[in-house]
């Protein structure tokens, strides 16, 4: 009962502050995913140096090589990185505005955890150690379904403002 | 007069809560655009299965096919999806910080509505039923001009913090 | 002392409002970066018209040309634009949640300024006037290190909510 009152109070003032444990949980896992995404850039750079595949004239750090595209090792990492952008960046916004609707803390925090772990698994099975499907599809679908769930919650709460 | 006072009050406390109708309107239409963007992933997957074009060894769900790129049907959807990322993701941030400047509710809500509808039209005329130009250019320019307008409003309000 | 008290007060209520100078500084420089990113779309369009390289049938605005890909002038701008998406979009979220941890104003504002200027330099030396390395690597690494620093600050503050 008092918990419920507390929730109602929060809805009108403090949701996007460190006083809200749900927001803190979002902050932590969003940070993990930002770091994971930036590491994809470094992984791409690593692959470029390992296989000496550079797309720009000014990047030819080794002698006797030319600009080159479409190397499968580099392109696999870039596809994984693009998939991150397609899914994680909309998720950041969706989860942030989901926090604003003052969701149940237990549900919300576990969604943040599962979504973040799913995308880390996605990177492992796509960019690092390609394994047979459907491992990647499951990891991909997990965050997508969580984002759709959050979208449904927010849309129902704000439908009157269409 | 009282409306003006009310606005001034909101500027100092409640803008990013469900008490602010402008924020609720932003939440609703941002949610619509997040869902639209995620559907592009599913549309890409649909095209891949329809034309049996897969970029990874582990995705070859049918016998006697090889990894393949540059199929025009798949690439068209991917270009539309990339265009979404280039335009909608910066718009999410721009519109959110535009809400923080406490804009006129009528102007702000209509901008959110027009921008979201314009991008849905953009997807229809780009990825689903390609139609002659300038339909796509108009849809593209609509959200871009709205984003530039919001940028101008925010930049003028925060110029002293450069 | 009073400044410190003031900071503690802000942590519990007003961080994402125009009353917070750090947030205003974030708003201004995020706006600059949004505009910079949108200008990349226009720069791509400019290159497409200059070299008459269009990827869609319906975009063939000139007679006697066909759809064409992989033009080096267009692709260079598109690579720069993609690099923006890979780095600036996660930065927007990271910097926003960094503001929520109520950082030291002087440190935070200077990080926002340096990060924004670094990415403008990145665009100049990548898309507009290609210059020898390591100019682009330095510009790229500057924002990335700033984002990693913000991630470390936020992760340490929210680690107990894992």
Short mmCIF file of C-alpha atoms in Angstrom, two decimals:
data_model
loop_
_atom_site.label_atom_id
_atom_site.label_comp_id
_atom_site.label_asym_id
_atom_site.label_seq_id
_atom_site.Cartn_x
_atom_site.Cartn_y
_atom_site.Cartn_z
CA UNK A 1 0.00 0.00 0.00
CA UNK A 2 2.68 2.45 1.04
CA UNK A 3 4.76 1.19 -1.87
CA UNK A 4 1.91 2.06 -4.21
CA UNK A 5 1.61 5.54 -2.73
CA UNK A 6 5.29 5.96 -3.16
CA UNK A 7 5.01 5.04 -6.84
CA UNK A 8 2.24 7.54 -7.40
CA UNK A 9 4.33 10.23 -5.80
CA UNK A 10 7.29 9.47 -7.98
CA UNK A 11 5.22 9.66 -11.15
CA UNK A 12 4.86 13.38 -10.72
CA UNK A 13 8.39 14.41 -9.87
CA UNK A 14 11.49 12.33 -9.42
CA UNK A 15 11.62 9.68 -12.11
CA UNK A 16 14.72 10.88 -13.97
CA UNK A 17 16.94 11.28 -10.91
CA UNK A 18 19.35 9.07 -9.00
CA UNK A 19 16.67 8.78 -6.30
CA UNK A 20 14.77 6.41 -8.60
CA UNK A 21 16.30 2.90 -8.49
CA UNK A 22 14.72 2.01 -11.85
CA UNK A 23 16.46 4.97 -13.46
CA UNK A 24 19.77 4.00 -11.83
CA UNK A 25 19.39 0.48 -13.20
CA UNK A 26 18.70 1.95 -16.66
CA UNK A 27 21.78 4.16 -16.35
CA UNK A 28 24.02 1.23 -15.48
CA UNK A 29 22.89 -1.07 -18.29
CA UNK A 30 22.71 1.70 -20.86
CA UNK A 31 26.31 2.50 -19.96
CA UNK A 32 27.28 -1.14 -20.47
CA UNK A 33 25.68 -1.13 -23.91
CA UNK A 34 27.31 2.19 -24.90
CA UNK A 35 30.71 0.75 -24.01
CA UNK A 36 29.90 -2.46 -25.90
CA UNK A 37 28.98 -0.43 -29.01
CA UNK A 38 32.16 1.64 -28.87
CA UNK A 39 34.21 -1.54 -28.57
CA UNK A 40 32.75 -2.58 -31.94
CA UNK A 41 34.60 0.37 -33.50
CA UNK A 42 37.83 -0.83 -31.95
CA UNK A 43 37.12 -4.40 -33.06
CA UNK A 44 36.61 -3.16 -36.62
CA UNK A 45 39.91 -1.29 -36.43
CA UNK A 46 41.59 -4.43 -35.09
CA UNK A 47 40.30 -6.49 -38.00
CA UNK A 48 41.42 -3.80 -40.46
CA UNK A 49 44.97 -3.89 -39.12
CA UNK A 50 45.06 -7.68 -38.83
CA UNK A 51 43.99 -8.22 -42.45
CA UNK A 52 45.39 -4.90 -43.76
CA UNK A 53 42.06 -3.81 -45.24
CA UNK A 54 41.70 -0.01 -45.37
CA UNK A 55 39.00 1.94 -47.18
CA UNK A 56 40.79 5.31 -47.43
CA UNK A 57 44.00 6.36 -49.18
CA UNK A 58 45.23 8.14 -46.07
CA UNK A 59 44.83 4.98 -43.95
CA UNK A 60 47.40 2.89 -45.82
CA UNK A 61 49.75 2.36 -42.89
CA UNK A 62 51.65 -0.44 -44.62
CA UNK A 63 53.69 -0.39 -47.80
CA UNK A 64 52.51 -1.95 -51.06
CA UNK A 65 48.83 -2.14 -50.18
CA UNK A 66 45.85 -0.48 -51.81
CA UNK A 67 42.41 0.58 -50.60
CA UNK A 68 40.22 -2.47 -50.36
CA UNK A 69 36.60 -3.23 -49.46
CA UNK A 70 34.41 -6.24 -48.89
CA UNK A 71 36.81 -8.29 -46.83
CA UNK A 72 34.60 -10.90 -45.11
CA UNK A 73 36.32 -10.59 -41.69
CA UNK A 74 35.91 -6.82 -41.60
CA UNK A 75 32.41 -6.82 -43.09
CA UNK A 76 31.13 -9.33 -40.53
CA UNK A 77 32.10 -7.00 -37.67
CA UNK A 78 30.61 -4.04 -39.52
CA UNK A 79 27.32 -5.88 -40.02
CA UNK A 80 27.23 -6.71 -36.30
CA UNK A 81 27.96 -3.05 -35.52
CA UNK A 82 25.22 -1.84 -37.87
CA UNK A 83 22.81 -4.29 -36.27
CA UNK A 84 23.72 -2.75 -32.90
CA UNK A 85 22.88 0.71 -34.18
CA UNK A 86 19.59 -0.49 -35.66
CA UNK A 87 18.47 -2.07 -32.39
CA UNK A 88 20.31 -0.63 -29.39
CA UNK A 89 19.99 3.08 -30.27
CA UNK A 90 16.17 3.00 -30.57
CA UNK A 91 16.14 0.87 -27.40
CA UNK A 92 18.01 3.61 -25.48
CA UNK A 93 15.23 6.10 -26.26
CA UNK A 94 12.44 3.57 -25.76
CA UNK A 95 13.77 2.43 -22.37
CA UNK A 96 14.33 6.02 -21.24
CA UNK A 97 10.74 7.03 -21.98
CA UNK A 98 9.55 3.74 -20.49
CA UNK A 99 11.21 4.83 -17.22
CA UNK A 100 9.14 8.03 -17.41
CA UNK A 101 5.92 6.00 -17.19
CA UNK A 102 6.99 4.81 -13.71
CA UNK A 103 6.92 1.07 -14.42
CA UNK A 104 6.99 -1.71 -11.84
CA UNK A 105 10.62 -1.65 -10.59
CA UNK A 106 11.07 -5.42 -10.61
CA UNK A 107 9.78 -5.82 -14.16
CA UNK A 108 11.69 -2.82 -15.49
CA UNK A 109 15.05 -3.70 -13.96
CA UNK A 110 14.89 -7.27 -15.16
CA UNK A 111 13.99 -6.13 -18.68
CA UNK A 112 17.07 -3.85 -18.69
CA UNK A 113 19.28 -6.71 -17.52
CA UNK A 114 17.95 -9.29 -19.98
CA UNK A 115 18.10 -6.86 -22.91
CA UNK A 116 21.71 -5.90 -22.20
CA UNK A 117 22.87 -9.48 -21.74
CA UNK A 118 21.04 -10.54 -24.91
CA UNK A 119 22.91 -7.95 -26.99
CA UNK A 120 26.25 -8.96 -25.48
CA UNK A 121 25.47 -12.55 -26.47
CA UNK A 122 24.44 -11.28 -29.94
CA UNK A 123 27.88 -9.70 -30.39
CA UNK A 124 29.67 -12.82 -29.19
CA UNK A 125 27.87 -15.17 -31.56
CA UNK A 126 27.90 -12.74 -34.52
CA UNK A 127 31.18 -10.85 -34.49
CA UNK A 128 33.53 -12.90 -32.33
CA UNK A 129 32.75 -16.61 -32.62
CA UNK A 130 30.14 -17.28 -35.34
CA UNK A 131 27.99 -20.18 -34.18
CA UNK A 132 25.10 -21.92 -35.94
CA UNK A 133 21.68 -20.35 -35.87
CA UNK A 134 19.26 -19.84 -34.16
CA UNK A 135 21.53 -18.50 -31.39
CA UNK A 136 21.86 -15.08 -33.07
CA UNK A 137 18.16 -14.90 -33.93
CA UNK A 138 17.21 -15.60 -30.31
CA UNK A 139 19.60 -12.94 -28.98
CA UNK A 140 18.30 -10.47 -31.58
CA UNK A 141 14.64 -11.24 -30.89
CA UNK A 142 15.05 -10.88 -27.13
CA UNK A 143 15.88 -7.17 -27.20
CA UNK A 144 13.40 -6.55 -30.01
CA UNK A 145 10.52 -8.11 -28.06
CA UNK A 146 11.50 -6.17 -24.94
CA UNK A 147 11.49 -2.94 -26.94
CA UNK A 148 8.08 -3.78 -28.41
CA UNK A 149 6.76 -4.49 -24.91
CA UNK A 150 8.02 -1.12 -23.65
CA UNK A 151 6.51 0.56 -26.72
CA UNK A 152 3.14 -1.03 -25.96
CA UNK A 153 3.25 0.14 -22.33
CA UNK A 154 4.17 3.73 -23.29
CA UNK A 155 1.69 3.90 -26.17
CA UNK A 156 -1.18 2.77 -23.94
CA UNK A 157 -0.25 5.33 -21.28
CA UNK A 158 0.02 8.23 -23.74
CA UNK A 159 -2.63 7.27 -26.30
CA UNK A 160 -4.85 10.22 -25.36
CA UNK A 161 -2.13 12.64 -26.51
CA UNK A 162 -2.09 11.34 -30.10
CA UNK B 1 -1.55 35.59 -18.29
CA UNK B 2 -2.19 32.65 -15.97
CA UNK B 3 -1.19 30.37 -18.83
CA UNK B 4 2.08 32.25 -19.10
CA UNK B 5 2.70 31.92 -15.38
CA UNK B 6 1.95 28.26 -15.67
CA UNK B 7 4.56 27.90 -18.42
CA UNK B 8 7.16 29.68 -16.35
CA UNK B 9 6.46 27.35 -13.45
CA UNK B 10 6.86 24.27 -15.61
CA UNK B 11 10.20 25.48 -16.96
CA UNK B 12 11.75 25.02 -13.58
CA UNK B 13 10.44 21.62 -12.60
CA UNK B 14 8.07 19.30 -14.38
CA UNK B 15 8.92 19.22 -18.06
CA UNK B 16 10.06 15.60 -18.35
CA UNK B 17 7.09 14.06 -16.51
CA UNK B 18 3.70 12.71 -17.54
CA UNK B 19 2.19 15.89 -16.08
CA UNK B 20 3.46 17.76 -19.15
CA UNK B 21 1.14 17.17 -22.15
CA UNK B 22 3.92 18.17 -24.58
CA UNK B 23 6.16 15.46 -23.15
CA UNK B 24 3.35 12.90 -23.36
CA UNK B 25 2.82 13.81 -27.00
CA UNK B 26 6.56 13.38 -27.61
CA UNK B 27 6.46 10.00 -25.86
CA UNK B 28 3.61 8.76 -28.02
CA UNK B 29 5.09 9.76 -31.37
CA UNK B 30 8.62 8.72 -30.45
CA UNK B 31 7.19 5.31 -29.60
CA UNK B 32 5.49 5.15 -32.99
CA UNK B 33 8.79 5.93 -34.72
CA UNK B 34 10.74 3.39 -32.62
CA UNK B 35 8.25 0.69 -33.64
CA UNK B 36 8.44 1.82 -37.27
CA UNK B 37 12.25 1.55 -37.20
CA UNK B 38 12.20 -1.93 -35.67
CA UNK B 39 9.75 -3.06 -38.33
CA UNK B 40 12.41 -2.14 -40.92
CA UNK B 41 14.58 -4.93 -39.46
CA UNK B 42 11.74 -7.38 -39.89
CA UNK B 43 11.09 -6.10 -43.44
CA UNK B 44 14.76 -6.67 -44.28
CA UNK B 45 14.51 -10.20 -42.88
CA UNK B 46 11.34 -10.76 -44.93
CA UNK B 47 13.09 -9.69 -48.14
CA UNK B 48 16.08 -11.90 -47.31
CA UNK B 49 13.85 -14.95 -46.97
CA UNK B 50 11.71 -14.09 -49.99
CA UNK B 51 14.71 -13.70 -52.31
CA UNK B 52 16.99 -16.08 -50.36
CA UNK B 53 19.76 -13.53 -49.97
CA UNK B 54 21.85 -14.12 -46.82
CA UNK B 55 25.12 -12.40 -45.94
CA UNK B 56 26.44 -14.95 -43.41
CA UNK B 57 27.39 -18.62 -43.79
CA UNK B 58 25.39 -19.55 -40.71
CA UNK B 59 22.22 -17.96 -42.16
CA UNK B 60 21.91 -20.31 -45.15
CA UNK B 61 18.55 -21.78 -44.21
CA UNK B 62 17.97 -23.30 -47.66
CA UNK B 63 19.94 -25.93 -49.51
CA UNK B 64 22.16 -25.12 -52.46
CA UNK B 65 22.50 -21.39 -51.85
CA UNK B 66 25.56 -19.31 -51.09
CA UNK B 67 26.16 -16.04 -49.25
CA UNK B 68 25.13 -13.19 -51.49
CA UNK B 69 25.15 -9.39 -51.31
CA UNK B 70 23.87 -6.46 -53.32
CA UNK B 71 20.43 -7.81 -54.12
CA UNK B 72 18.41 -4.74 -55.16
CA UNK B 73 15.28 -5.70 -53.20
CA UNK B 74 17.19 -6.20 -49.96
CA UNK B 75 19.46 -3.20 -50.46
CA UNK B 76 16.53 -0.85 -51.06
CA UNK B 77 15.07 -1.71 -47.66
CA UNK B 78 18.51 -1.40 -46.05
CA UNK B 79 19.01 2.06 -47.59
CA UNK B 80 15.61 3.13 -46.25
CA UNK B 81 16.56 1.75 -42.84
CA UNK B 82 19.91 3.54 -42.87
CA UNK B 83 18.14 6.76 -43.83
CA UNK B 84 15.88 6.25 -40.80
CA UNK B 85 18.90 5.95 -38.53
CA UNK B 86 20.50 9.04 -40.05
CA UNK B 87 17.41 11.16 -39.49
CA UNK B 88 15.13 9.72 -36.82
CA UNK B 89 17.77 8.96 -34.18
CA UNK B 90 19.16 12.54 -34.08
CA UNK B 91 15.53 13.75 -34.13
CA UNK B 92 14.76 11.74 -30.96
CA UNK B 93 17.49 13.62 -29.06
CA UNK B 94 16.68 16.97 -30.66
CA UNK B 95 12.96 16.70 -29.88
CA UNK B 96 13.64 15.57 -26.32
CA UNK B 97 15.85 18.56 -25.57
CA UNK B 98 13.37 20.81 -27.41
CA UNK B 99 10.75 19.66 -24.86
CA UNK B 100 13.14 20.82 -22.11
CA UNK B 101 12.93 24.40 -23.42
CA UNK B 102 9.21 24.43 -22.60
CA UNK B 103 7.93 25.21 -26.11
CA UNK B 104 4.44 26.36 -27.03
CA UNK B 105 2.34 23.18 -26.61
CA UNK B 106 0.33 23.63 -29.81
CA UNK B 107 3.42 24.19 -31.97
CA UNK B 108 5.41 21.39 -30.35
CA UNK B 109 2.69 18.74 -30.53
CA UNK B 110 1.94 19.48 -34.16
CA UNK B 111 5.63 19.31 -35.04
CA UNK B 112 5.84 15.86 -33.42
CA UNK B 113 2.77 14.69 -35.35
CA UNK B 114 3.91 16.02 -38.72
CA UNK B 115 7.45 14.68 -38.30
CA UNK B 116 6.25 11.18 -37.43
CA UNK B 117 3.74 11.03 -40.28
CA UNK B 118 6.35 12.35 -42.73
CA UNK B 119 8.74 9.52 -41.84
CA UNK B 120 6.00 6.90 -42.16
CA UNK B 121 5.27 8.29 -45.64
CA UNK B 122 9.03 8.21 -46.37
CA UNK B 123 9.12 4.48 -45.59
CA UNK B 124 6.05 3.78 -47.69
CA UNK B 125 7.36 5.55 -50.79
CA UNK B 126 10.95 4.32 -50.37
CA UNK B 127 10.87 0.75 -49.06
CA UNK B 128 7.37 -0.54 -49.80
CA UNK B 129 6.02 1.03 -53.00
CA UNK B 130 8.68 3.08 -54.79
CA UNK B 131 6.95 6.05 -56.40
CA UNK B 132 8.41 8.82 -58.58
CA UNK B 133 10.20 11.72 -56.93
CA UNK B 134 9.79 14.26 -55.37
CA UNK B 135 7.51 12.37 -52.94
CA UNK B 136 10.45 10.89 -51.02
CA UNK B 137 12.39 14.16 -51.02
CA UNK B 138 9.38 16.00 -49.55
CA UNK B 139 8.90 13.40 -46.82
CA UNK B 140 12.63 13.48 -46.06
CA UNK B 141 12.81 17.30 -46.00
CA UNK B 142 9.80 17.61 -43.69
CA UNK B 143 11.45 15.95 -40.72
CA UNK B 144 14.81 17.54 -41.49
CA UNK B 145 13.32 21.06 -41.50
CA UNK B 146 11.45 20.34 -38.26
CA UNK B 147 14.69 19.15 -36.67
CA UNK B 148 16.51 22.27 -37.88
CA UNK B 149 13.73 24.44 -36.44
CA UNK B 150 13.99 22.73 -33.05
CA UNK B 151 17.78 23.10 -33.19
CA UNK B 152 17.41 26.83 -33.82
CA UNK B 153 15.02 27.22 -30.86
CA UNK B 154 17.29 25.30 -28.49
CA UNK B 155 20.48 26.99 -29.70
CA UNK B 156 18.99 30.45 -29.18
CA UNK B 157 17.82 29.54 -25.67
CA UNK B 158 21.18 28.06 -24.63
CA UNK B 159 23.59 30.25 -26.58
CA UNK B 160 24.98 31.86 -23.43
CA UNK B 161 26.26 28.45 -22.25
CA UNK B 162 28.50 27.96 -25.28
CA UNK C 1 30.88 24.88 0.88
CA UNK C 2 27.64 26.49 -0.22
CA UNK C 3 28.48 25.39 -3.75
CA UNK C 4 28.80 21.84 -2.54
CA UNK C 5 25.46 22.04 -0.74
CA UNK C 6 23.96 23.43 -3.89
CA UNK C 7 25.27 20.45 -5.87
CA UNK C 8 23.80 18.00 -3.39
CA UNK C 9 20.45 19.71 -3.65
CA UNK C 10 20.48 19.59 -7.42
CA UNK C 11 21.19 15.84 -7.43
CA UNK C 12 17.76 15.18 -6.05
CA UNK C 13 15.63 17.38 -8.25
CA UNK C 14 16.62 19.81 -10.97
CA UNK C 15 19.32 18.25 -13.13
CA UNK C 16 17.38 17.97 -16.39
CA UNK C 17 16.04 21.54 -16.43
CA UNK C 18 17.24 24.84 -17.83
CA UNK C 19 18.13 25.83 -14.25
CA UNK C 20 21.13 23.52 -14.45
CA UNK C 21 23.98 25.22 -16.38
CA UNK C 22 25.60 21.84 -17.13
CA UNK C 23 22.39 20.67 -18.79
CA UNK C 24 22.17 23.91 -20.80
CA UNK C 25 25.74 23.40 -21.98
CA UNK C 26 24.85 19.83 -22.99
CA UNK C 27 21.78 21.10 -24.85
CA UNK C 28 23.80 23.63 -26.81
CA UNK C 29 26.57 21.27 -27.93
CA UNK C 30 24.21 18.37 -28.58
CA UNK C 31 22.28 20.72 -30.85
CA UNK C 32 25.47 21.65 -32.69
CA UNK C 33 26.24 17.96 -33.25
CA UNK C 34 22.69 17.16 -34.41
CA UNK C 35 22.93 19.93 -36.99
CA UNK C 36 26.38 18.72 -38.04
CA UNK C 37 25.01 15.19 -38.55
CA UNK C 38 22.06 16.38 -40.62
CA UNK C 39 24.41 18.42 -42.80
CA UNK C 40 26.15 15.12 -43.67
CA UNK C 41 22.92 14.03 -45.38
CA UNK C 42 22.93 17.21 -47.43
CA UNK C 43 26.63 16.77 -48.22
CA UNK C 44 25.91 13.25 -49.48
CA UNK C 45 23.11 14.63 -51.65
CA UNK C 46 25.46 17.33 -52.96
CA UNK C 47 28.06 14.73 -53.94
CA UNK C 48 25.38 12.60 -55.60
CA UNK C 49 24.27 15.52 -57.78
CA UNK C 50 27.80 16.68 -58.51
CA UNK C 51 28.97 13.26 -59.71
CA UNK C 52 25.51 12.08 -60.85
CA UNK C 53 25.61 8.92 -58.72
CA UNK C 54 22.14 7.75 -57.70
CA UNK C 55 21.27 4.44 -56.06
CA UNK C 56 17.54 4.32 -56.93
CA UNK C 57 15.71 4.21 -60.26
CA UNK C 58 13.37 6.99 -59.19
CA UNK C 59 16.31 9.32 -58.39
CA UNK C 60 17.67 9.52 -61.95
CA UNK C 61 17.20 13.26 -62.35
CA UNK C 62 19.42 13.45 -65.45
CA UNK C 63 19.00 11.79 -68.81
CA UNK C 64 21.12 8.85 -69.96
CA UNK C 65 22.38 7.79 -66.54
CA UNK C 66 21.85 4.57 -64.65
CA UNK C 67 21.80 3.61 -60.99
CA UNK C 68 25.34 3.43 -59.72
CA UNK C 69 27.09 2.55 -56.47
CA UNK C 70 30.56 2.63 -55.00
CA UNK C 71 31.60 6.05 -56.29
CA UNK C 72 34.59 7.00 -54.10
CA UNK C 73 33.48 10.63 -53.58
CA UNK C 74 30.03 9.62 -52.40
CA UNK C 75 31.23 6.64 -50.37
CA UNK C 76 33.78 8.74 -48.47
CA UNK C 77 31.03 11.05 -47.21
CA UNK C 78 28.83 8.06 -46.37
CA UNK C 79 31.64 6.44 -44.37
CA UNK C 80 32.13 9.70 -42.45
CA UNK C 81 28.37 9.85 -41.84
CA UNK C 82 28.26 6.25 -40.63
CA UNK C 83 31.19 6.95 -38.32
CA UNK C 84 29.16 9.87 -36.89
CA UNK C 85 26.25 7.56 -36.18
CA UNK C 86 28.52 4.97 -34.56
CA UNK C 87 30.08 7.52 -32.21
CA UNK C 88 27.89 10.60 -31.77
CA UNK C 89 24.56 8.83 -31.20
CA UNK C 90 25.82 6.69 -28.27
CA UNK C 91 27.58 9.84 -26.99
CA UNK C 92 24.24 11.71 -26.87
CA UNK C 93 22.81 9.10 -24.51
CA UNK C 94 26.02 8.72 -22.51
CA UNK C 95 26.41 12.49 -21.99
CA UNK C 96 22.73 12.87 -21.06
CA UNK C 97 22.94 10.23 -18.34
CA UNK C 98 26.30 11.66 -17.26
CA UNK C 99 24.47 14.95 -16.59
CA UNK C 100 22.09 12.99 -14.35
CA UNK C 101 24.98 12.07 -12.04
CA UNK C 102 25.47 15.78 -11.27
CA UNK C 103 29.11 16.03 -12.41
CA UNK C 104 31.50 18.88 -11.65
CA UNK C 105 30.22 21.72 -13.90
CA UNK C 106 33.65 22.83 -15.08
CA UNK C 107 34.74 19.33 -16.07
CA UNK C 108 31.43 18.44 -17.69
CA UNK C 109 31.09 21.61 -19.77
CA UNK C 110 34.64 21.36 -21.06
CA UNK C 111 34.12 17.72 -22.00
CA UNK C 112 31.03 18.70 -24.02
CA UNK C 113 32.96 21.45 -25.78
CA UNK C 114 36.02 19.34 -26.59
CA UNK C 115 33.92 16.39 -27.78
CA UNK C 116 31.84 18.55 -30.13
CA UNK C 117 34.84 20.36 -31.58
CA UNK C 118 36.68 17.04 -32.05
CA UNK C 119 33.82 15.63 -34.13
CA UNK C 120 33.63 18.79 -36.25
CA UNK C 121 37.36 18.41 -36.91
CA UNK C 122 36.76 14.72 -37.70
CA UNK C 123 34.26 15.67 -40.38
CA UNK C 124 36.55 18.31 -41.86
CA UNK C 125 39.53 15.98 -42.19
CA UNK C 126 37.48 12.97 -43.30
CA UNK C 127 34.68 14.15 -45.55
CA UNK C 128 35.70 17.61 -46.72
CA UNK C 129 39.50 17.85 -47.04
CA UNK C 130 41.16 14.46 -46.54
CA UNK C 131 44.48 15.04 -44.78
CA UNK C 132 47.17 12.54 -43.76
CA UNK C 133 46.72 10.53 -40.61
CA UNK C 134 46.82 10.64 -37.61
CA UNK C 135 44.60 13.75 -37.66
CA UNK C 136 41.42 11.71 -38.10
CA UNK C 137 42.46 9.10 -35.55
CA UNK C 138 43.10 11.84 -32.96
CA UNK C 139 39.73 13.50 -33.60
CA UNK C 140 38.03 10.11 -33.43
CA UNK C 141 39.83 9.03 -30.26
CA UNK C 142 39.03 12.31 -28.47
CA UNK C 143 35.27 11.77 -28.39
CA UNK C 144 35.66 8.06 -27.76
CA UNK C 145 37.88 8.62 -24.71
CA UNK C 146 35.47 11.26 -23.39
CA UNK C 147 32.58 8.81 -23.79
CA UNK C 148 34.55 6.09 -21.99
CA UNK C 149 35.33 8.53 -19.16
CA UNK C 150 31.64 9.41 -18.78
CA UNK C 151 30.78 5.70 -18.86
CA UNK C 152 33.26 5.03 -16.06
CA UNK C 153 31.79 7.84 -13.94
CA UNK C 154 28.21 6.64 -14.43
CA UNK C 155 29.05 2.96 -13.95
CA UNK C 156 30.81 3.67 -10.65
CA UNK C 157 27.86 5.74 -9.41
CA UNK C 158 25.25 3.12 -10.36
CA UNK C 159 27.19 -0.09 -9.80
CA UNK C 160 25.02 -1.11 -6.87
CA UNK C 161 21.98 -1.27 -9.17
CA UNK C 162 23.47 -3.94 -11.43
#
